[in-house]
Short mmCIF file of N, CA, C and O in Angstrom, two decimals:
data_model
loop_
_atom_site.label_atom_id
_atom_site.label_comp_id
_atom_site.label_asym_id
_atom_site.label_seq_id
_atom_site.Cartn_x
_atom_site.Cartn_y
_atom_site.Cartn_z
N UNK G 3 24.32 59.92 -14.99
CA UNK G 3 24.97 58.64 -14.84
C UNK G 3 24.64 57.79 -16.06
O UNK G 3 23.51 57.86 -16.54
N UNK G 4 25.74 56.83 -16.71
CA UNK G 4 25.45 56.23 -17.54
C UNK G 4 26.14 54.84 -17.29
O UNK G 4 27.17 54.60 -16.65
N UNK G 5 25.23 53.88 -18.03
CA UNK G 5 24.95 52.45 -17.86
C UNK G 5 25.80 51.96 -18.82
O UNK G 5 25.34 52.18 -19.94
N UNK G 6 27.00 51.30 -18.83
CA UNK G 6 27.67 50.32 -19.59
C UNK G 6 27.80 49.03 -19.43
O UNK G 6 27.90 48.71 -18.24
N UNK G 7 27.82 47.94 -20.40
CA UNK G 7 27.17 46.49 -20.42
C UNK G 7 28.35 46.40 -21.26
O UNK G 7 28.58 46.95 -22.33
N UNK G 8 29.43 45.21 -20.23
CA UNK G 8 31.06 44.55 -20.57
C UNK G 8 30.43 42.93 -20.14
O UNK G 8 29.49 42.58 -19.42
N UNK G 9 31.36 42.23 -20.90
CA UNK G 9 31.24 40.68 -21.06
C UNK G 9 32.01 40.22 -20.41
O UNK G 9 33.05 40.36 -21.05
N UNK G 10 32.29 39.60 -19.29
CA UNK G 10 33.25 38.64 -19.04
C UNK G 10 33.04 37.00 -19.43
O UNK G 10 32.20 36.22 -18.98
N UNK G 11 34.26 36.73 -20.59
CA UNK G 11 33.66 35.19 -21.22
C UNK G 11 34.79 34.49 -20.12
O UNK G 11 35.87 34.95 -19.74
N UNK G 12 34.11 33.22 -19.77
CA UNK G 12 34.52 32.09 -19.45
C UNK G 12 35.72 31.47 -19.72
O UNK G 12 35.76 31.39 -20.95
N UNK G 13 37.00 30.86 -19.11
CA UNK G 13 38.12 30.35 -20.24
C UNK G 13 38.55 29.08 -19.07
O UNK G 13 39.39 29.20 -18.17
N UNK G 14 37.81 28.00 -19.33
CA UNK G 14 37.36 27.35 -20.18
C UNK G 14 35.78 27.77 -20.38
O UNK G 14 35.15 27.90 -19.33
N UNK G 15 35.05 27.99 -21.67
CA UNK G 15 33.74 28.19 -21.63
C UNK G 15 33.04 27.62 -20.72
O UNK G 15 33.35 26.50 -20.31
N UNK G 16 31.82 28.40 -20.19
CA UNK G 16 30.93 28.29 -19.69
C UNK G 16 30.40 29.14 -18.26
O UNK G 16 30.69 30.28 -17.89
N UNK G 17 29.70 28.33 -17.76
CA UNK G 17 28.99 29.85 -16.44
C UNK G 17 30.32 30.22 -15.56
O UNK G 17 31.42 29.88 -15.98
N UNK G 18 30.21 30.74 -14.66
CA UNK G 18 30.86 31.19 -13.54
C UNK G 18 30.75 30.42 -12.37
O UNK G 18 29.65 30.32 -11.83
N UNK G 19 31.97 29.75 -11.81
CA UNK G 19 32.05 29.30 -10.81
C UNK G 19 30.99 29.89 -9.76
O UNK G 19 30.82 31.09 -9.95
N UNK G 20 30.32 29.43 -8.81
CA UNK G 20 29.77 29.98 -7.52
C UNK G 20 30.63 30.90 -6.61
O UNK G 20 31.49 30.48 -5.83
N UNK G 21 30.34 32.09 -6.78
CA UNK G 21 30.89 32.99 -5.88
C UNK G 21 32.19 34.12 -6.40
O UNK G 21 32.84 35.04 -5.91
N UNK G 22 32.07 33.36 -7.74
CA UNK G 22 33.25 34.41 -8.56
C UNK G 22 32.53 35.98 -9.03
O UNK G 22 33.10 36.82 -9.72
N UNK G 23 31.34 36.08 -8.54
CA UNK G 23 30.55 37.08 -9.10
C UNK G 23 30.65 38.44 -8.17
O UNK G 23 30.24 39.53 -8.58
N UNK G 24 31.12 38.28 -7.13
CA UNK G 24 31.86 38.76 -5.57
C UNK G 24 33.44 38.98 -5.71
O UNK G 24 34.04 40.04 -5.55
N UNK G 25 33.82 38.08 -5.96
CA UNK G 25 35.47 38.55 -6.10
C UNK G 25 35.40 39.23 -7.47
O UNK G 25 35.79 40.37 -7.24
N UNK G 26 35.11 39.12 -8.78
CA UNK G 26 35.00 40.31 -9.66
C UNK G 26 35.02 41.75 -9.19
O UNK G 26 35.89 42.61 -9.25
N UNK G 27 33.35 41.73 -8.55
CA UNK G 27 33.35 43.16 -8.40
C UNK G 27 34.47 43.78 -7.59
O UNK G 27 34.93 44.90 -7.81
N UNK G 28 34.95 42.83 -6.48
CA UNK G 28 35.78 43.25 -5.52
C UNK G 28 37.39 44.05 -6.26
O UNK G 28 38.05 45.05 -6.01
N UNK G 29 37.44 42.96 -7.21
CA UNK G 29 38.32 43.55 -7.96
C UNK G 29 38.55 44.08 -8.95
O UNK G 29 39.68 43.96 -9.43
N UNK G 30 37.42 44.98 -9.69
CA UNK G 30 36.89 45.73 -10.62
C UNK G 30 37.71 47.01 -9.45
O UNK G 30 38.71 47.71 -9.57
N UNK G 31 36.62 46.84 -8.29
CA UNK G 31 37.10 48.20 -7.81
C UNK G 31 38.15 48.71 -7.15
O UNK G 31 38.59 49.84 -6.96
N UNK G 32 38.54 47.26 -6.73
CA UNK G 32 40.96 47.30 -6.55
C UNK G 32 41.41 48.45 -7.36
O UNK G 32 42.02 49.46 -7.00
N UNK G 33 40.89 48.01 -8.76
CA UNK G 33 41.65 48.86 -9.51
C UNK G 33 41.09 50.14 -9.86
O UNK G 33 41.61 50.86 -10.71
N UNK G 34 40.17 50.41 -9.28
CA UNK G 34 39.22 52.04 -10.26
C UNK G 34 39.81 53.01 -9.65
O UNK G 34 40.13 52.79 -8.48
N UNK G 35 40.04 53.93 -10.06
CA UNK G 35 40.76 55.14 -9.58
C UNK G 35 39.49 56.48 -9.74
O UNK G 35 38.60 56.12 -10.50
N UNK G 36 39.28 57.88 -9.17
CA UNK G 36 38.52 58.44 -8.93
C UNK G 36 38.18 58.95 -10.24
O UNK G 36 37.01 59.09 -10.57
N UNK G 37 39.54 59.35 -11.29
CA UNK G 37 39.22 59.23 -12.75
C UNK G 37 38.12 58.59 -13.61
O UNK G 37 37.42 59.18 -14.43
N UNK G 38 38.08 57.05 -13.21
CA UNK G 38 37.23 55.87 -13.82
C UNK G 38 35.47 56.93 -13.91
O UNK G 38 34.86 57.08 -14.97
N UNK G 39 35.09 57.41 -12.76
CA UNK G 39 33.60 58.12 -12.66
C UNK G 39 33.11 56.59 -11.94
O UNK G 39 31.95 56.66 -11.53
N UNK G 40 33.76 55.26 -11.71
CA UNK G 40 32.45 54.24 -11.61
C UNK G 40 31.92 54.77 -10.35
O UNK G 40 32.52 55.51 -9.57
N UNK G 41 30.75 54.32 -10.25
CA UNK G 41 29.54 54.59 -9.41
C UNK G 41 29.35 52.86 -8.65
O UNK G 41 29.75 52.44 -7.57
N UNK G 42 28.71 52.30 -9.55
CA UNK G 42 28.66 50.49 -8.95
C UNK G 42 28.69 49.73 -10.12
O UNK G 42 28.70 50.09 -11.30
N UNK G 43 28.70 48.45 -9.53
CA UNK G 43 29.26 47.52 -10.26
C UNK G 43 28.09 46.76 -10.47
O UNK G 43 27.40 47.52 -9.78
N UNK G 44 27.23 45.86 -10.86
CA UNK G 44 26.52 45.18 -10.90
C UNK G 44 26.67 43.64 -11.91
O UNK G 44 26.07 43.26 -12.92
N UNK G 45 27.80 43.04 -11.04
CA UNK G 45 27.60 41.85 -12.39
C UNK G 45 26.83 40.60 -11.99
O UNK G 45 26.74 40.12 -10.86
N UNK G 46 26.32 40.17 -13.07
CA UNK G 46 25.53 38.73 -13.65
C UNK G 46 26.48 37.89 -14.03
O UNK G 46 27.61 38.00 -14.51
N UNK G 47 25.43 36.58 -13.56
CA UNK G 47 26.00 35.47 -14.08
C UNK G 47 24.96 34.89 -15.45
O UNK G 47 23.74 34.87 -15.56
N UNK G 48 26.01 34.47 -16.36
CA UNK G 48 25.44 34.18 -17.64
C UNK G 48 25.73 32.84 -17.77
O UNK G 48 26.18 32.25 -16.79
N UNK G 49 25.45 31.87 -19.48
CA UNK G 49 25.60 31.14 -19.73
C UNK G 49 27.59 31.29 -20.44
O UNK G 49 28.18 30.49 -21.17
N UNK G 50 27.88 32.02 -20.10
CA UNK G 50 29.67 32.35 -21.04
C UNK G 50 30.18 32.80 -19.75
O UNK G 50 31.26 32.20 -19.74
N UNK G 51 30.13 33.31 -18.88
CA UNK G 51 30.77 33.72 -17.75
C UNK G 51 29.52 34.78 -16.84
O UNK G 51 28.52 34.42 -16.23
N UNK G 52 30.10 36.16 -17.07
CA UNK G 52 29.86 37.01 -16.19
C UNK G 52 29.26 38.33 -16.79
O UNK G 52 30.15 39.10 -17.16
N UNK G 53 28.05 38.76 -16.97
CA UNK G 53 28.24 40.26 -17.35
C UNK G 53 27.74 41.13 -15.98
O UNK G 53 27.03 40.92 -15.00
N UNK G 54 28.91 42.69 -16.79
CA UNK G 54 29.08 43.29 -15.99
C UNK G 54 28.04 45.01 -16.18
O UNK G 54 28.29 45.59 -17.23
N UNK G 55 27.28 45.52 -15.50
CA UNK G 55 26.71 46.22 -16.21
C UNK G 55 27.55 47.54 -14.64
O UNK G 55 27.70 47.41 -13.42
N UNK G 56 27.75 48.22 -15.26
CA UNK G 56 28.96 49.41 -14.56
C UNK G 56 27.93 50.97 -14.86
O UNK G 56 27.43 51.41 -15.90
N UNK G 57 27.94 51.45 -13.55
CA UNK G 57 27.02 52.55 -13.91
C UNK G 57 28.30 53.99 -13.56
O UNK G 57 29.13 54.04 -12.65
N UNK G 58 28.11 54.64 -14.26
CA UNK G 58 29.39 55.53 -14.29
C UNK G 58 29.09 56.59 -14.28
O UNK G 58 27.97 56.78 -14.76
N UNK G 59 29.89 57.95 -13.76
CA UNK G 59 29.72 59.30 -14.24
C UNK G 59 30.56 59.55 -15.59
O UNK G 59 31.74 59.48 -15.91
N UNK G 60 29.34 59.89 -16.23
CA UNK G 60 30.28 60.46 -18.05
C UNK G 60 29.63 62.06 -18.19
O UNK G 60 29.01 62.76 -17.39
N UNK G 61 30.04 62.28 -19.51
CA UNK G 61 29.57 63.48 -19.43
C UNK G 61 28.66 63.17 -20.96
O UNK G 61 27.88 63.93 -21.54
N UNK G 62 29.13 61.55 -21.40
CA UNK G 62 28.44 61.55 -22.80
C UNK G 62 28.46 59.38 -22.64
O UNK G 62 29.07 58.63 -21.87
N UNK G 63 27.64 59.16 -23.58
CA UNK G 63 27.66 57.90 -23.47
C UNK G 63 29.34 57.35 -24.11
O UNK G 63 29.97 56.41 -23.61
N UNK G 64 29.78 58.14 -25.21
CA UNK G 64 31.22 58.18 -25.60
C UNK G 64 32.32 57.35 -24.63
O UNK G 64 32.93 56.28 -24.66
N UNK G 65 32.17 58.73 -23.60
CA UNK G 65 33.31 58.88 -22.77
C UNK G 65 33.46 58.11 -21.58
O UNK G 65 34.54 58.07 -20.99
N UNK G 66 32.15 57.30 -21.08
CA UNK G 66 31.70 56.49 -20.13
C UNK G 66 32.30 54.86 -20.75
O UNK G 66 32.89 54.02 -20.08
N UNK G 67 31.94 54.76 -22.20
CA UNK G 67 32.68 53.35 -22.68
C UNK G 67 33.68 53.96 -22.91
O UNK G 67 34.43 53.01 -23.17
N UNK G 68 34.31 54.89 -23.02
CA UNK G 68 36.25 54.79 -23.03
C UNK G 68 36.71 54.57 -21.45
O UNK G 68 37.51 53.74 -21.03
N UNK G 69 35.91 55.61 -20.67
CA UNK G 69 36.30 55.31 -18.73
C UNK G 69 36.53 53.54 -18.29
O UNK G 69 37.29 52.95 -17.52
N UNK G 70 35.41 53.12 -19.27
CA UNK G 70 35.79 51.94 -18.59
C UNK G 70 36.30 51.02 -19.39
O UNK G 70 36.25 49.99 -18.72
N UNK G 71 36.74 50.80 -20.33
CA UNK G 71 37.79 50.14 -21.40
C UNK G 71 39.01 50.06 -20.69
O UNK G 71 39.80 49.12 -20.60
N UNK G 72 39.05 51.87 -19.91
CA UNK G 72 40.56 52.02 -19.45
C UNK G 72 40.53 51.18 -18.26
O UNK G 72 41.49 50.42 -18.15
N UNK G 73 39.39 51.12 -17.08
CA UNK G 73 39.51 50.52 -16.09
C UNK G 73 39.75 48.99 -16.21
O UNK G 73 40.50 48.38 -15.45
N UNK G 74 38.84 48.22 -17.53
CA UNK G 74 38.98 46.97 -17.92
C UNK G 74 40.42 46.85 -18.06
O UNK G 74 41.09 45.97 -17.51
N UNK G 75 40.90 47.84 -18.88
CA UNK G 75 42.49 47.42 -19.52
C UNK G 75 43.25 46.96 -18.36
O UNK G 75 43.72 45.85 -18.12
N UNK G 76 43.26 48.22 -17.59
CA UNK G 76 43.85 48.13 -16.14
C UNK G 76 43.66 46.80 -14.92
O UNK G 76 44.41 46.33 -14.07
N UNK G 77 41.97 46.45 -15.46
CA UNK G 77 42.32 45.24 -14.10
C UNK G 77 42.13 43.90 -15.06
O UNK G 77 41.74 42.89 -14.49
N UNK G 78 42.38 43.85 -16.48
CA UNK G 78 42.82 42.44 -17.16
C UNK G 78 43.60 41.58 -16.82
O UNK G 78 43.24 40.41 -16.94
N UNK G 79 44.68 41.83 -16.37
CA UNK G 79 45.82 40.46 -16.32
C UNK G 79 45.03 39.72 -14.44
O UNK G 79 45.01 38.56 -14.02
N UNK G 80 44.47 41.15 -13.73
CA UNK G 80 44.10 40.15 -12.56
C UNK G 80 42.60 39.41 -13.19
O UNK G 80 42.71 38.23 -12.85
N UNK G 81 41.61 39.55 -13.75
CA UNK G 81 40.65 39.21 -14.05
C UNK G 81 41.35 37.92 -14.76
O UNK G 81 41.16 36.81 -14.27
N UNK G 82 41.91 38.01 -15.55
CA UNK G 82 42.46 36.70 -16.58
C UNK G 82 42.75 35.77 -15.60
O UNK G 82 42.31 34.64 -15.78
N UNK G 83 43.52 36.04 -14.38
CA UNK G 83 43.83 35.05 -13.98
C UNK G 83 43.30 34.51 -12.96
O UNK G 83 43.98 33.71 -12.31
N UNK G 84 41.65 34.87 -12.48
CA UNK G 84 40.67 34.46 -12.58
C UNK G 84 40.10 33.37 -13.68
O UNK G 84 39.12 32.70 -13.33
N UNK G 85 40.37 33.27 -14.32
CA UNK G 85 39.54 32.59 -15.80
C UNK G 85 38.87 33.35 -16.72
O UNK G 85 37.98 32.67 -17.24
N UNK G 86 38.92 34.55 -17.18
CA UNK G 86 38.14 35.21 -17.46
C UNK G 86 38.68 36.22 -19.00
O UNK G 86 39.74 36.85 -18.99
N UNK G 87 37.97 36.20 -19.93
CA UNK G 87 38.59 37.23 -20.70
C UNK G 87 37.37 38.44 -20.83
O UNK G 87 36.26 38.22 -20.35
N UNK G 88 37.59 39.32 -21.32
CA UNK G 88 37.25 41.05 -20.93
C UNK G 88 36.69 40.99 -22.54
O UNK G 88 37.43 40.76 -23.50
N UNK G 89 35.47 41.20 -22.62
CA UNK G 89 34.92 41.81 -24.12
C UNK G 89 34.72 42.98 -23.75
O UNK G 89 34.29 43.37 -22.67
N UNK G 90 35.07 43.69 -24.80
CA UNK G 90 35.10 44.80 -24.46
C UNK G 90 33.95 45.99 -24.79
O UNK G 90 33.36 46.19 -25.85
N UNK G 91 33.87 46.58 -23.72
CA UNK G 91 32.24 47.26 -23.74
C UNK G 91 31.45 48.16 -25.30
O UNK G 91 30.30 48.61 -25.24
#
């Protein structure tokens, strides 16, 4: 299993509303498909928004930040409209 660390920044800057740290994950995993490998989700609240630290099945540290680039890509427009933009892992 491997550990990937994604940014969710703030739009308008700054922390994360109370309780947006719950509907994220909820909808990280709306979208993961059995492809993705995710395992769990674990996000923080920061001073910019949200980080997300995603523990995954890879077969290389490589292929674990492409798994989830694709899953990010995939659940962006709902995360955005949250407040949120996606740095990418």
């Amino acid at each position: 299993m491997r550990v990937i660390q994604a940014s969710l920044h703030r739009t308008p800057p700054g922390p994360a509303p109370r309780g947006t740290a719950p509907l994220i994950h909820d909808l990280i995993w709306a979208h993961a498909t059995l492809a993705d490998g995710l395992e769990h989700i674990r996000p923080r609240p920061t001073q910019h928004g949200l980080d997300l630290f995603l523990f995954v099945r890879a077969h290389s540290d490589a292929s674990a930040v492409q798994q989830m680039r694709t899953l990010l890509a995939r659940a962006d427009t709902p995360i955005a409209a949250h407040g949120f933009t996606v740095a990418a892992p």
